[in-house]
Coordinates of C-alpha atoms and ligand atoms in Angstrom, one line a residue:
M1 CA 0.0 0.0 0.0
S2 CA 2.6 2.5 1.0
V3 CA 5.3 3.5 -1.5
A4 CA 8.7 3.6 0.1
S5 CA 9.8 7.2 0.1
P6 CA 13.5 8.1 -0.1
P7 CA 15.1 8.5 3.4
R8 CA 14.8 12.0 4.6
V9 CA 18.0 11.8 6.6
Q10 CA 21.0 12.2 4.3
I11 CA 24.7 12.7 4.8
L12 CA 25.8 16.1 3.5
A13 CA 28.1 16.4 0.6
A14 CA 31.7 17.1 1.9
Q15 CA 31.6 20.6 0.3
V16 CA 28.4 21.5 2.1
A17 CA 29.8 20.2 5.3
D18 CA 33.0 22.3 4.8
Q19 CA 30.9 25.4 4.2
I20 CA 29.0 24.8 7.4
A21 CA 32.3 24.3 9.3
A22 CA 33.5 27.5 7.7
G23 CA 30.7 29.3 9.5
E24 CA 32.3 28.5 12.8
V25 CA 35.9 28.8 11.9
V26 CA 35.9 31.6 9.3
E27 CA 33.9 34.6 10.4
R28 CA 35.9 37.4 8.7
P29 CA 39.3 38.0 7.2
A30 CA 40.9 38.2 10.6
S31 CA 39.9 34.5 11.2
V32 CA 41.6 33.5 8.0
V33 CA 44.7 35.4 9.1
K34 CA 44.6 33.6 12.5
E35 CA 44.3 30.1 11.0
L36 CA 47.0 30.6 8.3
V37 CA 49.5 32.2 10.7
E38 CA 48.8 29.4 13.2
N39 CA 49.5 26.9 10.5
A40 CA 52.8 28.7 9.6
L41 CA 53.9 28.7 13.2
D42 CA 52.9 25.0 13.7
A43 CA 55.0 24.1 10.7
G44 CA 58.1 25.8 12.2
A45 CA 58.2 29.2 10.4
R46 CA 61.0 31.7 11.4
V47 CA 59.4 34.4 9.2
V48 CA 55.7 35.0 8.7
R49 CA 54.4 37.6 6.2
V50 CA 50.8 38.7 5.9
E51 CA 49.4 40.8 3.1
L52 CA 45.9 42.2 2.9
E53 CA 44.1 44.0 0.2
D54 CA 40.9 45.9 0.9
G55 CA 40.8 44.7 4.5
G56 CA 41.3 41.1 3.3
K57 CA 38.0 41.1 1.3
T58 CA 39.9 41.1 -2.0
L59 CA 43.0 39.3 -0.9
I60 CA 44.7 37.7 2.1
R61 CA 48.1 36.1 1.7
V62 CA 50.2 34.4 4.3
S63 CA 53.7 33.2 3.5
D64 CA 56.1 31.3 5.6
D65 CA 59.6 29.8 5.4
A66 CA 58.5 26.6 7.3
A67 CA 58.7 23.0 6.4
G68 CA 56.3 23.1 3.4
M69 CA 54.4 20.1 2.1
D70 CA 55.0 17.6 -0.7
R71 CA 52.2 17.3 -3.3
E72 CA 50.5 14.4 -1.6
D73 CA 50.3 16.1 1.7
A74 CA 49.2 19.4 0.2
T75 CA 46.3 17.7 -1.6
L76 CA 45.4 15.8 1.6
A77 CA 45.6 19.0 3.7
L78 CA 42.6 20.4 1.8
Q79 CA 40.4 17.6 2.9
R80 CA 38.2 17.7 6.0
H81 CA 39.8 16.2 9.2
A82 CA 43.2 16.0 7.5
T83 CA 45.8 16.9 10.0
S84 CA 49.4 16.0 10.7
K85 CA 49.2 17.2 14.3
I86 CA 47.3 14.5 16.1
R87 CA 46.5 10.9 15.4
A88 CA 44.3 9.8 18.3
A89 CA 41.9 11.5 20.7
A90 CA 44.5 10.9 23.5
D91 CA 46.9 13.2 21.6
L92 CA 44.5 16.1 22.4
I93 CA 45.7 16.1 26.0
G94 CA 48.6 18.5 26.1
V95 CA 48.5 19.2 22.4
A96 CA 51.2 21.7 21.7
T97 CA 50.3 22.9 18.3
F98 CA 47.8 25.7 17.6
G99 CA 45.9 23.5 15.2
F100 CA 44.7 19.9 15.6
R101 CA 41.3 19.6 14.0
G102 CA 42.2 19.5 10.4
E103 CA 39.4 21.8 9.3
A104 CA 40.8 25.3 8.8
L105 CA 42.2 24.9 5.2
P106 CA 39.1 23.1 3.8
A107 CA 36.8 25.5 5.6
I108 CA 38.6 28.5 4.1
A109 CA 38.9 27.0 0.7
S110 CA 35.2 26.3 0.6
V111 CA 34.3 29.9 0.8
S112 CA 37.0 31.6 -1.3
R113 CA 39.1 31.4 -4.4
F114 CA 42.0 29.7 -2.8
E115 CA 45.6 29.0 -3.9
L116 CA 48.2 27.1 -2.0
E117 CA 51.8 27.1 -3.1
T118 CA 54.2 25.0 -1.2
S119 CA 57.5 23.3 -1.3
S120 CA 59.3 21.0 1.1
G121 CA 62.6 21.9 -0.4
D122 CA 63.7 18.6 -1.9
A123 CA 61.5 18.1 -5.0
G124 CA 59.8 20.9 -6.9
G125 CA 57.0 22.8 -5.4
T126 CA 53.3 22.4 -5.9
R127 CA 50.5 24.9 -6.7
L128 CA 47.0 24.0 -6.0
R129 CA 44.0 26.1 -7.0
V130 CA 40.7 25.5 -5.3
V131 CA 37.5 27.2 -6.2
G132 CA 34.5 26.9 -3.8
G133 CA 36.1 23.9 -2.2
K134 CA 36.9 22.0 -5.4
I135 CA 40.5 21.4 -6.5
D136 CA 40.6 23.2 -9.9
A137 CA 44.2 22.9 -10.9
T138 CA 47.4 21.2 -9.6
E139 CA 50.6 22.5 -11.1
D140 CA 54.4 22.5 -10.6
A141 CA 55.7 25.6 -8.9
V142 CA 59.2 26.9 -8.5
R143 CA 59.7 28.3 -5.0
Q144 CA 61.8 28.1 -1.9
R145 CA 61.0 25.9 1.0
G146 CA 57.8 27.1 2.7
T147 CA 54.2 27.8 2.0
T148 CA 52.1 30.7 0.6
V149 CA 48.4 30.6 0.9
T150 CA 46.4 33.2 -1.0
V151 CA 42.7 33.7 -0.3
R152 CA 40.8 35.8 -2.8
A153 CA 37.2 36.9 -2.8
L154 CA 36.4 35.6 0.6
F155 CA 32.7 34.6 0.9
Y156 CA 32.2 35.1 -2.9
N157 CA 29.9 32.1 -2.8
T158 CA 28.1 32.9 0.5
P159 CA 26.7 36.4 -0.2
A160 CA 24.8 36.5 3.1
R161 CA 28.1 36.1 4.9
R162 CA 29.9 38.6 2.7
K163 CA 27.3 41.2 3.5
F164 CA 28.3 41.1 7.1
L165 CA 31.8 42.2 6.5
R166 CA 32.6 45.6 7.7
A167 CA 34.4 48.6 6.2
A168 CA 37.9 47.7 5.0
A169 CA 39.5 49.7 7.8
T170 CA 37.6 47.8 10.4
E171 CA 38.4 44.4 8.9
T172 CA 42.1 45.5 8.6
R173 CA 42.1 46.4 12.3
A174 CA 40.7 43.0 13.3
A175 CA 43.3 41.2 11.0
V176 CA 46.2 43.2 12.5
E177 CA 44.9 42.3 16.0
A178 CA 44.8 38.6 15.0
A179 CA 48.4 38.7 13.8
T180 CA 49.5 40.8 16.8
V181 CA 48.2 38.2 19.3
L182 CA 50.1 35.5 17.5
A183 CA 53.2 37.7 17.3
L184 CA 53.1 37.9 21.1
T185 CA 53.2 34.1 21.4
R186 CA 56.4 33.9 19.5
P187 CA 58.8 36.8 19.8
D188 CA 61.5 34.7 18.2
V189 CA 59.6 34.6 14.9
A190 CA 59.7 37.6 12.5
F191 CA 56.3 39.0 11.5
T192 CA 55.3 41.6 8.9
L193 CA 51.8 42.6 7.9
T194 CA 51.1 44.9 5.0
S195 CA 47.7 46.3 4.0
D196 CA 47.3 47.7 0.5
S197 CA 51.2 48.0 0.5
R198 CA 51.3 49.9 3.8
V199 CA 53.4 48.2 6.5
L200 CA 51.3 47.9 9.6
L201 CA 53.4 45.4 11.5
D202 CA 57.1 44.9 11.3
C203 CA 58.6 42.8 14.1
P204 CA 62.1 41.5 13.8
P205 CA 62.9 38.3 15.7
A206 CA 63.4 39.1 19.4
A207 CA 64.8 37.3 22.4
R208 CA 62.3 38.7 24.9
L209 CA 58.6 39.4 25.1
I210 CA 59.3 43.0 26.1
D211 CA 61.2 43.5 22.8
R212 CA 58.3 42.2 20.9
V213 CA 56.0 44.5 22.8
R214 CA 58.2 47.4 21.9
A215 CA 58.2 46.5 18.2
L216 CA 54.4 46.2 18.2
W217 CA 53.3 49.1 20.4
G218 CA 56.3 51.3 20.9
V219 CA 58.6 52.2 23.8
Q220 CA 56.1 54.4 25.6
L221 CA 53.9 51.4 26.5
A222 CA 56.8 49.0 26.9
D223 CA 58.4 51.2 29.5
T224 CA 55.4 51.1 31.7
L225 CA 55.4 47.3 32.1
L226 CA 56.8 45.2 34.9
A227 CA 57.9 41.6 34.6
V228 CA 55.6 39.0 36.1
S229 CA 57.2 35.7 37.1
H230 CA 55.5 33.4 39.6
R231 CA 55.1 29.7 40.2
A232 CA 52.7 27.9 42.4
G233 CA 52.5 24.1 42.3
P234 CA 52.0 23.1 38.7
L235 CA 51.2 26.6 37.4
E236 CA 53.6 29.1 36.2
V237 CA 52.5 32.7 35.4
S238 CA 54.8 35.0 33.5
G239 CA 54.5 38.0 31.3
L240 CA 54.1 41.7 31.8
A241 CA 51.9 43.9 34.0
Q242 CA 51.6 47.7 33.9
R243 CA 52.7 49.9 36.7
P244 CA 49.6 51.1 38.5
A245 CA 50.4 54.8 38.2
Q246 CA 50.7 54.4 34.4
A247 CA 47.4 52.6 33.9
R248 CA 44.7 54.6 32.0
P249 CA 40.9 54.2 31.8
A250 CA 40.9 53.4 28.1
G251 CA 43.0 51.6 25.5
R252 CA 44.6 49.0 27.8
K253 CA 46.1 45.8 26.3
G254 CA 44.8 42.7 28.0
Y255 CA 46.0 39.3 26.8
V256 CA 46.0 35.8 28.3
F257 CA 47.9 32.9 26.8
V258 CA 47.5 29.4 28.1
R259 CA 50.1 26.9 27.2
G260 CA 51.3 29.3 24.5
R261 CA 47.9 29.8 22.9
P262 CA 45.8 33.0 23.0
I263 CA 42.7 32.6 25.1
R264 CA 39.9 35.1 25.8
D265 CA 39.3 34.8 29.5
P266 CA 37.8 37.8 31.2
F267 CA 37.9 35.9 34.6
I268 CA 41.7 35.6 34.4
L269 CA 42.0 39.2 33.5
R270 CA 39.7 40.1 36.4
A271 CA 41.8 38.0 38.8
A272 CA 44.9 39.8 37.6
E273 CA 43.2 43.2 38.2
A274 CA 42.3 42.0 41.7
G275 CA 46.1 41.8 42.2
Y276 CA 46.1 45.6 41.7
R277 CA 43.8 46.2 44.7
S278 CA 44.7 49.4 46.5
T279 CA 47.2 50.5 43.9
V280 CA 45.1 51.7 40.9
A281 CA 42.7 54.6 40.7
P282 CA 39.1 53.4 40.2
G283 CA 38.4 53.2 36.5
D284 CA 42.0 52.8 35.4
R285 CA 42.6 49.5 33.6
P286 CA 46.2 48.3 33.6
S287 CA 47.7 46.6 30.6
L288 CA 48.4 42.9 31.1
L289 CA 50.0 40.2 29.1
L290 CA 49.9 36.9 31.0
F291 CA 51.3 33.6 30.0
L292 CA 50.0 30.6 32.0
D293 CA 51.8 27.4 31.8
L294 CA 50.5 24.3 33.3
P295 CA 50.5 20.6 32.5
G296 CA 48.4 19.6 29.5
D297 CA 46.0 17.5 31.5
A298 CA 45.1 20.4 33.8
V299 CA 43.4 22.3 30.9
D300 CA 41.2 21.5 27.9
V301 CA 41.9 23.7 24.9
N302 CA 39.3 22.0 22.7
V303 CA 36.1 23.7 23.9
H304 CA 35.5 26.5 21.4
P305 CA 35.1 26.5 17.6
A306 CA 38.0 28.9 17.1
K307 CA 39.9 27.5 20.2
L308 CA 39.6 30.9 21.8
E309 CA 38.6 29.5 25.2
A310 CA 40.1 27.0 27.5
R311 CA 38.6 25.1 30.4
F312 CA 40.7 24.7 33.5
R313 CA 40.4 21.7 35.9
D314 CA 40.8 24.0 38.8
K315 CA 39.7 27.5 37.8
F316 CA 39.8 29.0 41.3
F317 CA 43.3 27.9 41.8
V318 CA 44.4 29.4 38.5
E319 CA 42.7 32.7 39.4
K320 CA 44.2 32.8 42.8
V321 CA 47.7 32.2 41.5
V322 CA 47.3 34.9 38.8
E323 CA 46.3 37.4 41.4
E324 CA 49.3 36.5 43.5
A325 CA 51.6 36.7 40.5
V326 CA 50.5 40.3 39.7
R327 CA 50.7 41.3 43.4
E328 CA 54.2 39.9 43.5
A329 CA 55.2 41.9 40.4
L330 CA 54.0 45.1 42.0
A331 CA 55.7 44.5 45.3
P332 CA 59.4 45.2 44.8
L333 CA 60.8 48.7 44.9
A334 CA 61.7 48.0 41.3
A335 CA 58.0 48.6 40.5
A336 CA 58.6 52.3 41.1
V337 CA 58.4 54.6 38.2
P338 CA 61.8 55.6 36.9
L339 CA 62.2 59.3 36.0
G340 CA 64.0 60.2 32.8
A341 CA 64.6 58.9 29.4
G342 CA 61.6 56.7 29.0
A343 CA 60.2 58.6 26.1
S344 CA 63.5 58.6 24.2
G345 CA 63.6 54.8 24.5
L346 CA 67.2 54.8 25.8
G347 CA 67.4 55.1 29.5
A348 CA 65.1 54.4 32.4
G349 CA 62.6 51.9 31.1
A350 CA 64.7 49.8 28.9
G351 CA 67.4 48.7 31.3
W352 CA 65.6 49.7 34.5
S353 CA 66.4 47.2 37.2
G354 CA 64.7 49.1 39.9
I355 CA 65.7 50.8 43.1
S356 CA 68.1 49.2 45.4
V357 CA 68.1 50.6 48.9
P358 CA 71.2 51.1 51.1
L359 CA 70.7 48.9 54.2
D360 CA 72.3 51.7 56.2
L361 CA 69.0 53.6 56.0
F362 CA 67.8 51.2 58.6
P363 CA 68.9 52.1 62.1
S364 CA 68.8 48.4 63.0
N365 CA 68.5 45.2 61.1
A366 CA 67.5 41.6 61.9
L367 CA 70.9 41.1 63.5
G368 CA 70.3 43.8 66.0
P369 CA 71.3 47.4 66.3
R370 CA 74.1 48.8 64.3
P371 CA 74.9 51.9 66.2
Q372 CA 77.9 52.9 64.1
A373 CA 76.2 52.6 60.7
P374 CA 76.4 55.9 58.8
A375 CA 72.9 56.5 57.7
P376 CA 72.5 58.3 54.3
P377 CA 71.2 61.8 54.6
L378 CA 67.6 62.6 53.9
L379 CA 66.6 65.9 52.5
Q380 CA 63.1 67.3 52.6
V381 CA 62.2 69.7 49.7
F382 CA 59.2 71.9 49.3
D383 CA 58.1 70.4 52.7
T384 CA 56.6 67.6 50.6
Y385 CA 59.2 65.4 49.1
I386 CA 62.0 63.4 50.7
L387 CA 65.2 62.7 48.7
F388 CA 67.8 60.2 49.5
Q389 CA 70.6 58.3 47.7
T390 CA 70.2 54.6 46.8
E391 CA 72.7 52.3 45.2
S392 CA 71.1 52.9 41.8
G393 CA 70.1 56.5 41.9
V394 CA 68.2 59.2 43.8
A395 CA 64.9 58.1 45.3
I396 CA 62.2 60.7 45.8
V397 CA 59.3 60.0 48.1
D398 CA 56.1 61.9 48.3
Q399 CA 55.6 62.2 52.1
H400 CA 51.8 62.2 51.9
S401 CA 51.4 59.3 49.4
A402 CA 54.1 57.3 51.3
H403 CA 52.4 57.8 54.6
E404 CA 49.1 56.9 53.1
R405 CA 50.5 53.6 51.9
V406 CA 52.0 52.8 55.2
L407 CA 48.8 53.7 57.1
Y408 CA 46.6 51.8 54.6
E409 CA 48.6 48.6 55.2
D410 CA 48.6 49.2 59.0
V411 CA 44.9 49.7 59.0
M412 CA 44.1 46.7 56.9
R413 CA 46.0 44.6 59.4
Q414 CA 44.2 46.3 62.3
L415 CA 40.8 45.9 60.8
S416 CA 41.3 42.2 60.5
G417 CA 43.1 41.9 63.8
D418 CA 43.0 43.5 67.2
G419 CA 42.5 47.1 66.1
A420 CA 44.8 50.0 66.5
P421 CA 46.3 51.3 69.7
A422 CA 44.1 54.3 70.6
Q423 CA 44.8 57.1 72.9
R424 CA 42.3 58.2 75.4
L425 CA 41.9 62.0 75.0
L426 CA 42.5 64.0 78.2
L427 CA 39.7 66.3 77.1
P428 CA 37.1 64.5 75.0
L429 CA 36.3 66.3 71.8
T430 CA 32.8 67.4 71.0
L431 CA 32.1 67.8 67.2
D432 CA 29.1 68.7 65.2
F433 CA 28.0 66.8 62.1
A434 CA 25.3 67.1 59.4
P435 CA 22.6 64.5 59.5
A436 CA 24.1 62.4 56.6
E437 CA 27.4 62.4 58.4
L438 CA 25.8 61.2 61.6
D439 CA 24.4 58.3 59.6
A440 CA 27.8 57.6 58.2
I441 CA 29.2 57.6 61.7
D442 CA 26.5 55.1 62.8
A443 CA 27.2 52.9 59.8
H444 CA 31.0 52.8 60.4
R445 CA 31.1 52.9 64.2
E446 CA 32.8 49.5 64.5
L447 CA 35.4 50.4 61.9
L448 CA 36.0 53.8 63.4
A449 CA 36.6 52.1 66.8
R450 CA 39.1 49.7 65.2
V451 CA 41.2 52.4 63.9
G452 CA 41.1 54.2 67.2
F453 CA 38.1 56.5 67.1
E454 CA 35.7 55.9 69.9
V455 CA 32.7 58.1 69.1
E456 CA 29.5 58.5 71.1
P457 CA 26.3 60.4 70.2
F458 CA 26.0 63.4 72.5
S459 CA 23.0 65.6 71.8
G460 CA 21.3 66.7 68.6
R461 CA 24.0 66.8 65.9
S462 CA 27.0 66.6 68.3
V463 CA 29.1 63.6 69.1
V464 CA 31.8 63.1 71.7
V465 CA 35.2 61.6 70.8
H466 CA 36.8 59.7 73.7
T467 CA 39.8 58.1 72.0
A468 CA 41.7 58.8 68.8
P469 CA 44.5 57.2 66.9
N470 CA 48.0 58.8 66.8
P471 CA 49.6 58.1 63.5
H472 CA 52.1 60.9 63.7
P473 CA 53.0 63.7 66.1
R474 CA 51.3 66.4 64.0
F475 CA 48.0 64.5 63.9
E476 CA 44.9 66.6 64.5
A477 CA 42.3 64.1 65.6
G478 CA 39.2 66.3 65.3
R479 CA 40.0 67.5 61.8
C480 CA 40.9 64.0 60.6
L481 CA 37.6 62.6 61.9
Q482 CA 35.6 65.5 60.3
E483 CA 37.3 64.9 56.9
L484 CA 37.0 61.2 57.2
V485 CA 33.3 61.3 58.0
A486 CA 32.6 63.8 55.3
D487 CA 34.3 61.4 52.8
L488 CA 32.3 58.4 54.0
A489 CA 29.0 60.4 53.8
G490 CA 29.9 61.9 50.5
G491 CA 30.7 58.6 48.8
R492 CA 34.3 59.5 48.1
F493 CA 36.3 56.5 47.0
G494 CA 33.1 55.2 45.5
G495 CA 35.1 53.1 43.0
W496 CA 36.4 50.8 45.8
Q497 CA 34.6 47.5 45.7
N498 CA 35.3 46.3 49.2
R499 CA 33.9 48.2 52.2
L500 CA 36.9 47.6 54.5
E501 CA 39.3 48.6 51.8
R502 CA 37.4 51.7 51.1
F503 CA 37.3 52.7 54.7
A504 CA 41.0 51.9 55.1
A505 CA 41.9 54.0 52.1
T506 CA 39.8 56.9 53.3
Y507 CA 41.2 56.8 56.7
A508 CA 44.8 56.5 55.4
C509 CA 44.2 59.5 53.2
R510 CA 42.9 61.7 55.9
A511 CA 45.2 60.6 58.7
A512 CA 48.5 60.8 56.7
I513 CA 51.0 63.5 57.0
K514 CA 50.0 66.2 54.5
A515 CA 52.1 67.9 51.9
G516 CA 53.5 71.1 53.2
Q517 CA 54.4 69.8 56.7
T518 CA 58.0 70.2 57.7
L519 CA 59.4 67.0 59.0
D520 CA 62.5 66.6 61.2
T521 CA 65.2 64.0 60.4
G522 CA 63.8 61.4 62.8
E523 CA 60.3 61.7 61.3
M524 CA 61.6 61.5 57.8
R525 CA 63.7 58.4 58.6
E526 CA 60.8 56.7 60.3
L527 CA 58.6 57.3 57.3
V528 CA 61.1 56.1 54.8
V529 CA 62.0 53.0 56.7
R530 CA 58.3 52.1 57.2
L531 CA 57.6 52.8 53.5
L532 CA 60.5 50.6 52.4
T533 CA 59.3 47.7 54.6
A534 CA 55.7 48.0 53.3
T535 CA 54.2 45.3 51.1
L536 CA 53.6 47.6 48.1
P537 CA 55.9 50.6 48.8
A538 CA 55.9 52.1 45.4
H539 CA 52.2 52.8 45.0
D540 CA 49.8 55.0 46.9
V541 CA 46.2 54.1 47.3
H542 CA 44.9 56.5 44.5
G543 CA 46.8 55.1 41.6
R544 CA 49.8 57.5 42.0
P545 CA 53.4 56.7 42.8
S546 CA 54.5 57.1 46.4
L547 CA 58.1 56.8 45.3
V548 CA 60.0 57.5 42.1
Q549 CA 63.7 57.2 41.2
L550 CA 66.0 59.3 39.1
P551 CA 68.3 56.5 38.0
K552 CA 72.1 57.1 38.3
D553 CA 72.4 56.0 34.6
E554 CA 70.0 58.8 33.7
L555 CA 72.1 61.4 35.6
E556 CA 75.2 60.1 33.8
R557 CA 73.5 60.3 30.5
R558 CA 72.3 63.8 31.1
F559 CA 75.7 65.0 32.1
G560 CA 77.4 63.2 29.3
R561 CA 79.4 60.8 31.5
T562 CA 78.6 57.7 29.5
Ligands
ATP1 N1 51.9 26.7 6.3 C1 51.9 25.3 6.3 N2 53.1 24.7 6.3 C2 53.2 23.3 6.3 N3 52.1 22.5 6.5 C3 50.9 23.1 6.6 C4 50.8 24.5 6.5 N4 49.5 24.8 6.6 C5 48.8 23.6 6.8 N5 49.7 22.6 6.7 C6 49.4 21.2 6.9 O1 48.0 21.0 6.5 C7 47.3 20.4 7.6 C8 45.9 20.9 7.6 O2 45.9 22.3 8.0 P1 44.6 22.8 8.8 O3 44.8 24.2 9.2 O4 43.4 22.6 7.9 O5 44.4 21.8 10.0 P2 45.2 21.8 11.4 O6 46.1 22.9 11.5 O7 45.9 20.4 11.4 O8 44.0 21.9 12.4 P3 43.1 23.1 12.6 O9 41.9 22.9 11.8 O10 42.7 23.0 14.1 O11 43.8 24.3 12.3 C9 48.1 20.6 8.8 O12 47.9 19.7 9.8 C10 49.5 20.7 8.3 O13 50.0 19.4 8.2
MG2 MG1 45.4 24.9 11.2

């Protein structure tokens, strides 16, 4: 009775399958650049050249000097699931190449006019032409070892997709970004990118990441970056992190690499930013380049169509270690801003190894008092800055910022510990406050007590202050409390996430020695010693430096002594 109908379920033709795969892998010219450059690097390129025309819409060409392919391999490489990089699923664990799926070339070739020219050096080379996924011609080609892939008329046969391409300038920018990210993974490989014959990237092979950063973005940015190098258990975090005082609200660079491959991971960047706690101004975003290295079985890199995400077995551990790594990079005195030739690209930043401090500054050390030690002189200028000599130059401390940092760290300890030693006032102070300020006092009573202010409602708008902290001899308890409460009521430091930290920063700011106060030698010495033994001595709590150095090298350069 019933006539057998043809099965409705059918296997797609390979070409159709390739086009569908292309939808995931090839979104725009930048994705083609990414896939082809990755292939070049995987094959061992020392030099990678990228050419674009019309933002890559007309032409994308990637050439390398790598191993190349013989004819058989080249033909195979254009088939779906053809890869030389893994053999079995088990090889995915710890895969060290960028590619491993064997789908990029067929996917790109299915949506373009595609040409692959390659030679493995021994026999002659091969030129393959593919149109819409079908091999159209196979010819001999004379060329040096290596591979050149030319992709013309991207999406010519998928007009819906072509319509989504943006203006040439936008596509060019995205393609430059794709090449830049990969250039960061391999400073040892030379990269160039030209767009309509304009050179947009020109990176010679470099020994260090910082040299590559300089070639990509210039010395101005490179000079603001500190080295990150930290290991915890199986995880190693390295790279570069910007000095807090040099971070800006816009235009930051933020890159994460996991086992050498670029990964988009906002959580890791956020963890890194947490490491900047109490050192950057709210809203400033430091530039970060972080390379995470961990065993292959601790991370899965095969969770995203373009491999832009990774899944960690223990994400919280990774985030915690990243935060520690950044914190550690900011901690040494070397994290202080050097003054001088940064902009010229010669002095300060480039060879800056940071401030070294003469031990003699300390009246005593762990071994006990050293009564005879000649302490280096300290000089206060403009009643605001303290100058002293170090082994590497002249250090300049801002007395207010420095004291703020010292107090902030003290207060954070006190808030989580026993509280601060407070002094009972001989004559309790009576102070008047506005209604909103009285609310702020109420809301912060416990924290105020912990830093040393015991405050009690008196009558109407007045409160009585029984005890006060004593952070320095010139401290004015009443004025400090008034300013502190006004800040708390007025929402100053609103950018601070954490209530304790916000309170501590506000208190530190108001309790610290001010600019314009004359200090005697003993006070200066105590401040400097306490600053140099702080956890993050080089940064105040507002994203400004508390300490800078004029390097000796810089002085010598200026006076023509080198
Ligand atoms: N520039 C090149 N030099 C030498 N061999 C190459 C080059 N590009 C591709 N190949 C070879 O062609 C194969 C297929 O490349 P394709 O990019 O399609 O897949 P893959 O890199 O293995 O995996 P993925 O799809 O994840 O990128 C590679 O495995 C490699 O053997
Ligand atoms: Mg590939």
